[in-house]
Amino acid sequence: MRLVSLLRTVWSVALAAVLLAALTAAVPADRASADSPARSTSVHQVGYDTYSVTIDGKRVMLWSGEFHYWRLPSPDLWRDVLQKIKASGMNAVSIYFDWAYHSPARGTYDFTGVRDVDKLLDMAQEAGLYVIARPGPYINAETDGGGFPGWLTTQKGRARSTDAGYLDAAHEWLRHIDTILARHQVSNDTGPVLLYQVENELYDPDGRAYMVDLSKQARSDGITVPLVGNEPEPQYAGGEGLDFVGALDQYNTFCQGQWWVPQLTRPDETKPLAVLEAGTGWFQTWGDTGYDKCRQTVGPAYQKIVNKAEIMQGATIENLYMAYGGTNWGWLADPRQVYTSYDYGAPITEARQTGADYDELKRQGLFYTTTAPLTKTEPAEAPASSDESVGVTARANPDTGTQFLYLRHADAMADSDTTTRFNWRTPNGTYPVSVRLNGQTGKILLAGYDLGGQRLVYSTSELMTSTTAGDRDVALLYGADGDPGQTVLRYASKPTVTVLDGTAKAAWDPDRGDLKLDYTHSGLTRILVHGGGRPDLLLLIGTDDQAAGFWRPDSATLVRGGELVRTSAVRGSTLALTGDASKAGPLEVFASSAVRNVTWNGSPVTVRRTASGSLFGSVPGPKDVQLPRLTYWKKSTETPEAAAGFDDSSWTYADKLTTDNPTRPGTLPVLYQDEYGYHYGYVWYRGHFTATGTEKSLSLTAYATNPDTSSRAVGAYSVWINGKFAGTSETGRHTFPLSAGLLHKGADNVVSVLVGTMGHNEDFAYAGDDHKQPRGLTTAYLSGSDARITWRVQGARGGEQPVDTARGAMNTGGLYGERSGWTLPGYPDQKWKDTSLPVSDTTPGLAWYRTNFTSRIPAGQDVSVGVTIADDATRDYRALIYVNGWLMGQYVNDTGPQHTFPIPNGILRADGRNTIAIASWNEDGTSGDLGKVTLTQLGNVTSSLRVADVKAPSYDPAVYAQQATPATVGVDAPDTVEPGNTYQVTATVTVPRTGRALRGTALSLTGLPDGWAATPQDPIQVGTVKPGATAEARWTVGVPADQATDAVVVLKAKASFSGGSVTGEKVITAQPPPPTAGEHYISDLPFQSSSNGWGPVERDRSNGENAAGDGLPLTLHDTTYAKGLGTHAASSVQVWLGGSCTTFHAALGLDQETYGRTDGPATVDFTVLADGEQVYDSGTVDRDADTKAIDVDVSGARQLELIVSDAADGNALDHADWADAKVTCGGGA
């Protein structure tokens, strides 16, 4: 995200035909596949110098807008957005290419349907836009993993480095995307790609070798256009292997009401000044104020001052982030940063509507991209302002002498009405000038400019654009309503001036040959200047609002009217226009006199010739549209996974004992959902254990989002124990008490956990593999018991091989309804319960609501529609909103801020049947279940836009029926074993009553660790197992004497039979011996489990980052401790005492590294448990508290557990030390 290329590029009117030809060259009809080699012969020479980008030596001003096609899953709407970007005056679009969006699994890439990059680039070319291609591999963009695919979380090697494991994967992606980009390059005359960005916002002082590698990869993949990078640091400024334009990211507001004016620093004086991300807004987090508030901050005043300031510092590559933000549909969002909407406060809203900020950008954009001298400017002497509250800066083109003055209040936030006077030394003489600045505004004034066949001496109005229409020049000037203006033109002899509309005074200075026009900006003034030795000039002078009504669809046409003008084409004497209209109104065309007829969206427009020489007519507006009421709903409760008897035999065992993830698991086996191929959406866990009767509590740590609880990310998880609801926790650690009678001693007990995973972190600068931060369960253990839990996990159906490839892996998660196709059109919900909304339900867990409605949008209209949920914000539930099978919204009722979710046309069928399916998660069992749901109209225009329904499958019972396993296998063994002993292990195979008999069945133990021995060794034959029957086999298993203690072992049994096999597993532990007599530091003992709010629990260091040992010395109030534990709330550490110890001692407090810091809260609570019973609680401890020295009686305890909790104010700086932590032991149980 955040990146704007300020490479100076402005195309002149004289060069427009050349550049347009380079941009709109036809793509070969036999377009190659994604695997085919790119054309490598350069046809156009694309380069740059200190001023700007050049094409065949001709300078280009790149005024660009950011657009993410993957945030708009309707390809026909890509054309809509691209045409709106072009119509706003921009000549380029910057595009991030999201690796994750295209790659559900290593080696699998999809560039079809809503992922068709070839189609996207063709559309950009058709719209007349250059492309700044930004393929990463890392893009940030507030998207899941920063664009890294979920499967990359399990790869070896640190991301964004030269580690081989990462680079191999990154090269794989780049080879796929670069091949497509290479065949759409301007340099090959085959497409619009003009610049290629290497990586994104790396900012790593040690990253040079990595950047060199990616640059070489791009070149080897056929990329021949210039390379750019928003890496302005000196280490990337060039040299061997690096040759790209270093660019800036410039964000001047966080949408909190304040903003500032940038001071740009050029990274390299030999290259253009580029801003690859100039913020048009800012992203919003969960619980924020909403993008409408943001848009109030970044409205026209902001754009007038900030954008013009950057251009007037010499930027010729300027990319506005965002032009259109779009939607984080599915699981695209990085939940730590954003919610479903990625509107961004952009000039084109999420619902594809435009407003005042779009108008302002159009006024600027047409000026920047049609005023050629702006592509090559240098600082110039500015005239002295008569009012010191007004700042004036100047630039000039060294070749033409054209001058540009930028005026604004010195205090950018000032809104006073000020008139300043100065003597303007223009290329044609010095003139006394006065300029009014009324309110928050900035102006770029022009002098010494050849405007077609005219000579503009100067103007105190701003130039929006000019053109030559047939045998006359047309120029459009503008200013604030009521502001005085003055324009001076030079002629060889006195011309004739006719004021056609409005009021203006003309004065002729024969000595200078100057025609001076004085006027006040009001309405639209039209002045015709004839003679004087020059072609006729039609001067249009309007207010800001009047100017906003103009469009420049081609180099020889101006159009006034309509909501949008998309395209223009002259066929004989007819000008064919396409566009949008939000209401019936006038249409005026300024074109060559050879144009006598006009069509609008294919229909003739009755026109008349005006005194201005224009053609004047009118266009119709849209018909009113009444959206259907969502009255009839179907409801089905869900959550069968919570029931004790639910069949989870087809789920994936969580049985990995190692991981390449830099975050060490708190308990084994590894429970991270990514390790088992479930990367996106909600995930279920079911854990089985045999209760001993001594269990006191269940401790779980789950990361549904980032564990920093001071953020407003809204991850949560719910827990059921033997089918009974135990509660819901926010992301992080939580202890669930095990009340009497809840567990069944000596029998199978089941823990069901629904983790509402919201997405992966980004991996921004210096993040250190932050995208790999685990999701799902990370730690799970029982307090007061030796029992071990064996876990299964279930996420989205198919995992890395999704069953719905059209919508893709990021569209659904692991809810029962998602896995069963309840989200899809055509699902047979006839047997569901009839209901209406709103509805309340106190049942914890999931309920699904479905409704169908028929949309009848009139042909030729573009109507934007959203789904709105309205409810009392005190009700505690969240919902997933599916429209025709696409996950278009994540709603959290008590957090917000989003209540309306725009649905892209194409996903919403404009003329046909639509299905809405909503999964509502009642988190606390008291205040669910779903509020009122309505359709909201967000825009309605007549339009030439045609949008096809996006192709994606409906419900298919053959695909979504829940498949039963032929049998289940159970393993019975002691939860803990000791080295050198033997134990009996029993395996059973059970066939469901509704199943088929298993013939030729044999049971075997598989995958025993080295040194372990099972007797008998061969499989045990159990013959035919009939439906409803169970067969078993027993082994004597010997544990080697040298077996490492505190090691987790997964015992696996396999039932083989005719036609298949089924496996079962059980997790056991080799128990460590109790500590010997004497004192033992906790940091020297093995941890049975550990969890931490950030990074690992540190031994003998304070809490650090992601790696063990990267903390500082433990320090409390200037006292440094050599031994102890450094933690970050919420944290827990469990160690085995075996009943041999008597006393636990520690010095407690918040580490000194938090003292004096104001960037977050720091309050914690220290708790000590012995066999699950609390034996010490510190109460709230803050930074000012004295060090607490404690001695706690732990006599006879088998397990010691040390817990640090957040004191309910966020855990940003909760660095808690168990300094000098040790136990005194007697040496025997």
Tab-separated table of C-alpha atoms in Angstrom, residues 712-871:
chain	number	residue	atom	x	y	z
A	712	ARG	CA	-9.517	-2.888	18.014
A	713	ALA	CA	-9.177	-6.026	15.927
A	714	VAL	CA	-12.073	-8.229	16.869
A	715	GLY	CA	-11.011	-11.855	16.821
A	716	ALA	CA	-12.755	-14.240	19.203
A	717	TYR	CA	-13.209	-17.913	19.967
A	718	SER	CA	-15.990	-19.917	21.614
A	719	VAL	CA	-15.583	-23.112	23.606
A	720	TRP	CA	-17.891	-26.028	24.405
A	721	ILE	CA	-16.938	-28.869	26.760
A	722	ASN	CA	-18.858	-32.089	26.301
A	723	GLY	CA	-21.459	-30.117	24.393
A	724	LYS	CA	-21.964	-27.472	27.084
A	725	PHE	CA	-21.115	-23.856	26.301
A	726	ALA	CA	-18.076	-22.745	28.323
A	727	GLY	CA	-17.757	-19.185	27.059
A	728	THR	CA	-16.238	-16.906	24.442
A	729	SER	CA	-12.919	-15.094	24.677
A	730	GLU	CA	-11.254	-12.406	22.655
A	731	THR	CA	-8.054	-13.371	20.910
A	732	GLY	CA	-5.328	-14.468	23.321
A	733	ARG	CA	-5.202	-16.644	26.437
A	734	HIS	CA	-8.217	-17.661	28.504
A	735	THR	CA	-8.811	-20.173	31.286
A	736	PHE	CA	-12.094	-22.091	31.331
A	737	PRO	CA	-12.950	-23.631	34.727
A	738	LEU	CA	-14.019	-27.276	34.795
A	739	SER	CA	-16.878	-27.456	37.232
A	740	ALA	CA	-17.884	-30.615	39.068
A	741	GLY	CA	-19.828	-33.046	36.924
A	742	LEU	CA	-18.767	-31.495	33.647
A	743	LEU	CA	-16.185	-34.174	32.816
A	744	HIS	CA	-16.580	-37.947	32.662
A	745	LYS	CA	-13.769	-39.616	34.607
A	746	GLY	CA	-12.115	-42.470	32.757
A	747	ALA	CA	-14.092	-41.787	29.598
A	748	ASP	CA	-13.688	-39.772	26.417
A	749	ASN	CA	-14.289	-36.055	26.878
A	750	VAL	CA	-14.548	-33.555	24.032
A	751	VAL	CA	-13.532	-29.921	23.789
A	752	SER	CA	-14.984	-28.048	20.791
A	753	VAL	CA	-13.427	-24.707	19.862
A	754	LEU	CA	-14.607	-22.326	17.148
A	755	VAL	CA	-11.872	-19.810	16.347
A	756	GLY	CA	-13.133	-16.800	14.416
A	757	THR	CA	-9.890	-16.225	12.580
A	758	MET	CA	-9.969	-12.828	10.897
A	759	GLY	CA	-6.768	-12.987	8.844
A	760	HIS	CA	-2.991	-12.736	8.908
A	761	ASN	CA	-0.833	-9.779	9.845
A	762	GLU	CA	1.013	-7.807	7.240
A	763	ASP	CA	4.805	-8.030	7.189
A	764	PHE	CA	5.637	-4.338	7.045
A	765	ALA	CA	9.148	-2.915	7.346
A	766	TYR	CA	11.290	-4.674	9.962
A	767	ALA	CA	8.335	-6.892	10.840
A	768	GLY	CA	10.423	-10.042	10.894
A	769	ASP	CA	7.986	-12.584	9.444
A	770	ASP	CA	5.021	-11.015	11.195
A	771	HIS	CA	2.732	-12.524	8.555
A	772	LYS	CA	3.616	-15.926	10.029
A	773	GLN	CA	2.169	-15.060	13.415
A	774	PRO	CA	0.080	-18.156	14.130
A	775	ARG	CA	-3.650	-18.294	13.721
A	776	GLY	CA	-6.016	-20.713	15.418
A	777	LEU	CA	-5.110	-22.463	18.646
A	778	THR	CA	-1.510	-22.059	19.740
A	779	THR	CA	-1.557	-23.513	23.249
A	780	ALA	CA	-3.918	-25.959	24.967
A	781	TYR	CA	-3.535	-27.810	28.250
A	782	LEU	CA	-5.392	-29.014	31.325
A	783	SER	CA	-4.485	-27.705	34.763
A	784	GLY	CA	-4.421	-30.171	37.618
A	785	SER	CA	-4.159	-33.258	35.413
A	786	ASP	CA	-1.644	-35.256	33.396
A	787	ALA	CA	-4.266	-35.942	30.715
A	788	ARG	CA	-3.222	-35.070	27.186
A	789	ILE	CA	-5.576	-33.748	24.528
A	790	THR	CA	-5.587	-35.164	20.999
A	791	TRP	CA	-6.847	-32.573	18.529
A	792	ARG	CA	-8.470	-32.571	15.122
A	793	VAL	CA	-8.910	-29.436	13.021
A	794	GLN	CA	-11.310	-28.474	10.224
A	795	GLY	CA	-11.263	-25.352	8.113
A	796	ALA	CA	-12.596	-24.440	4.688
A	797	ARG	CA	-13.630	-27.368	2.577
A	798	GLY	CA	-10.686	-28.538	0.519
A	799	GLY	CA	-8.155	-26.346	2.327
A	800	GLU	CA	-5.502	-25.372	-0.200
A	801	GLN	CA	-7.508	-27.102	-2.937
A	802	PRO	CA	-10.844	-25.259	-2.679
A	803	VAL	CA	-13.891	-26.955	-4.149
A	804	ASP	CA	-15.089	-23.582	-5.487
A	805	THR	CA	-12.265	-22.310	-7.660
A	806	ALA	CA	-14.335	-19.495	-9.185
A	807	ARG	CA	-14.738	-17.683	-5.876
A	808	GLY	CA	-11.439	-19.048	-4.606
A	809	ALA	CA	-9.770	-20.083	-1.389
A	810	MET	CA	-10.238	-16.700	0.304
A	811	ASN	CA	-14.041	-16.745	0.038
A	812	THR	CA	-15.103	-19.187	2.750
A	813	GLY	CA	-14.009	-20.707	6.026
A	814	GLY	CA	-14.744	-23.775	8.094
A	815	LEU	CA	-18.259	-23.258	9.420
A	816	TYR	CA	-20.557	-26.226	8.967
A	817	GLY	CA	-22.834	-24.147	6.764
A	818	GLU	CA	-19.929	-23.010	4.622
A	819	ARG	CA	-18.678	-26.562	4.229
A	820	SER	CA	-22.220	-27.699	3.368
A	821	GLY	CA	-22.976	-25.067	0.711
A	822	TRP	CA	-25.508	-23.062	2.723
A	823	THR	CA	-23.952	-19.889	1.298
A	824	LEU	CA	-24.847	-20.745	-2.289
A	825	PRO	CA	-27.764	-20.046	-4.589
A	826	GLY	CA	-29.877	-23.128	-5.058
A	827	TYR	CA	-29.283	-24.652	-1.646
A	828	PRO	CA	-32.501	-26.516	-0.656
A	829	ASP	CA	-33.557	-24.584	2.447
A	830	GLN	CA	-37.249	-25.450	2.177
A	831	LYS	CA	-37.198	-27.401	5.453
A	832	TRP	CA	-35.644	-24.541	7.379
A	833	LYS	CA	-37.766	-22.580	9.810
A	834	ASP	CA	-39.657	-19.531	8.513
A	835	THR	CA	-38.703	-16.326	10.298
A	836	SER	CA	-38.509	-12.561	9.933
A	837	LEU	CA	-35.915	-10.027	11.051
A	838	PRO	CA	-34.906	-8.663	13.465
A	839	VAL	CA	-34.760	-11.698	15.749
A	840	SER	CA	-33.298	-12.430	19.200
A	841	ASP	CA	-31.915	-15.769	20.349
A	842	THR	CA	-30.007	-16.684	23.498
A	843	THR	CA	-28.503	-19.865	22.071
A	844	PRO	CA	-24.715	-19.526	21.819
A	845	GLY	CA	-23.163	-20.509	18.530
A	846	LEU	CA	-24.198	-20.123	14.901
A	847	ALA	CA	-27.509	-19.575	13.193
A	848	TRP	CA	-27.982	-19.133	9.463
A	849	TYR	CA	-30.525	-16.932	7.703
A	850	ARG	CA	-31.328	-17.141	4.008
A	851	THR	CA	-33.596	-15.145	1.739
A	852	ASN	CA	-34.132	-14.806	-2.002
A	853	PHE	CA	-35.250	-11.750	-3.923
A	854	THR	CA	-35.672	-10.805	-7.549
A	855	SER	CA	-33.997	-7.673	-8.850
A	856	ARG	CA	-35.437	-5.760	-11.793
A	857	ILE	CA	-33.011	-2.966	-12.656
A	858	PRO	CA	-34.112	-1.161	-15.844
A	859	ALA	CA	-31.919	-1.790	-18.869
A	860	GLY	CA	-29.388	0.967	-19.443
A	861	GLN	CA	-29.119	1.878	-15.767
A	862	ASP	CA	-26.295	1.344	-13.311
A	863	VAL	CA	-27.733	1.017	-9.821
A	864	SER	CA	-25.404	0.418	-6.893
A	865	VAL	CA	-26.896	-1.570	-4.022
A	866	GLY	CA	-25.747	-2.408	-0.521
A	867	VAL	CA	-26.896	-4.779	2.209
A	868	THR	CA	-27.537	-2.927	5.472
A	869	ILE	CA	-27.774	-4.373	8.985
A	870	ALA	CA	-29.260	-2.136	11.669
A	871	ASP	CA	-29.349	-3.134	15.331
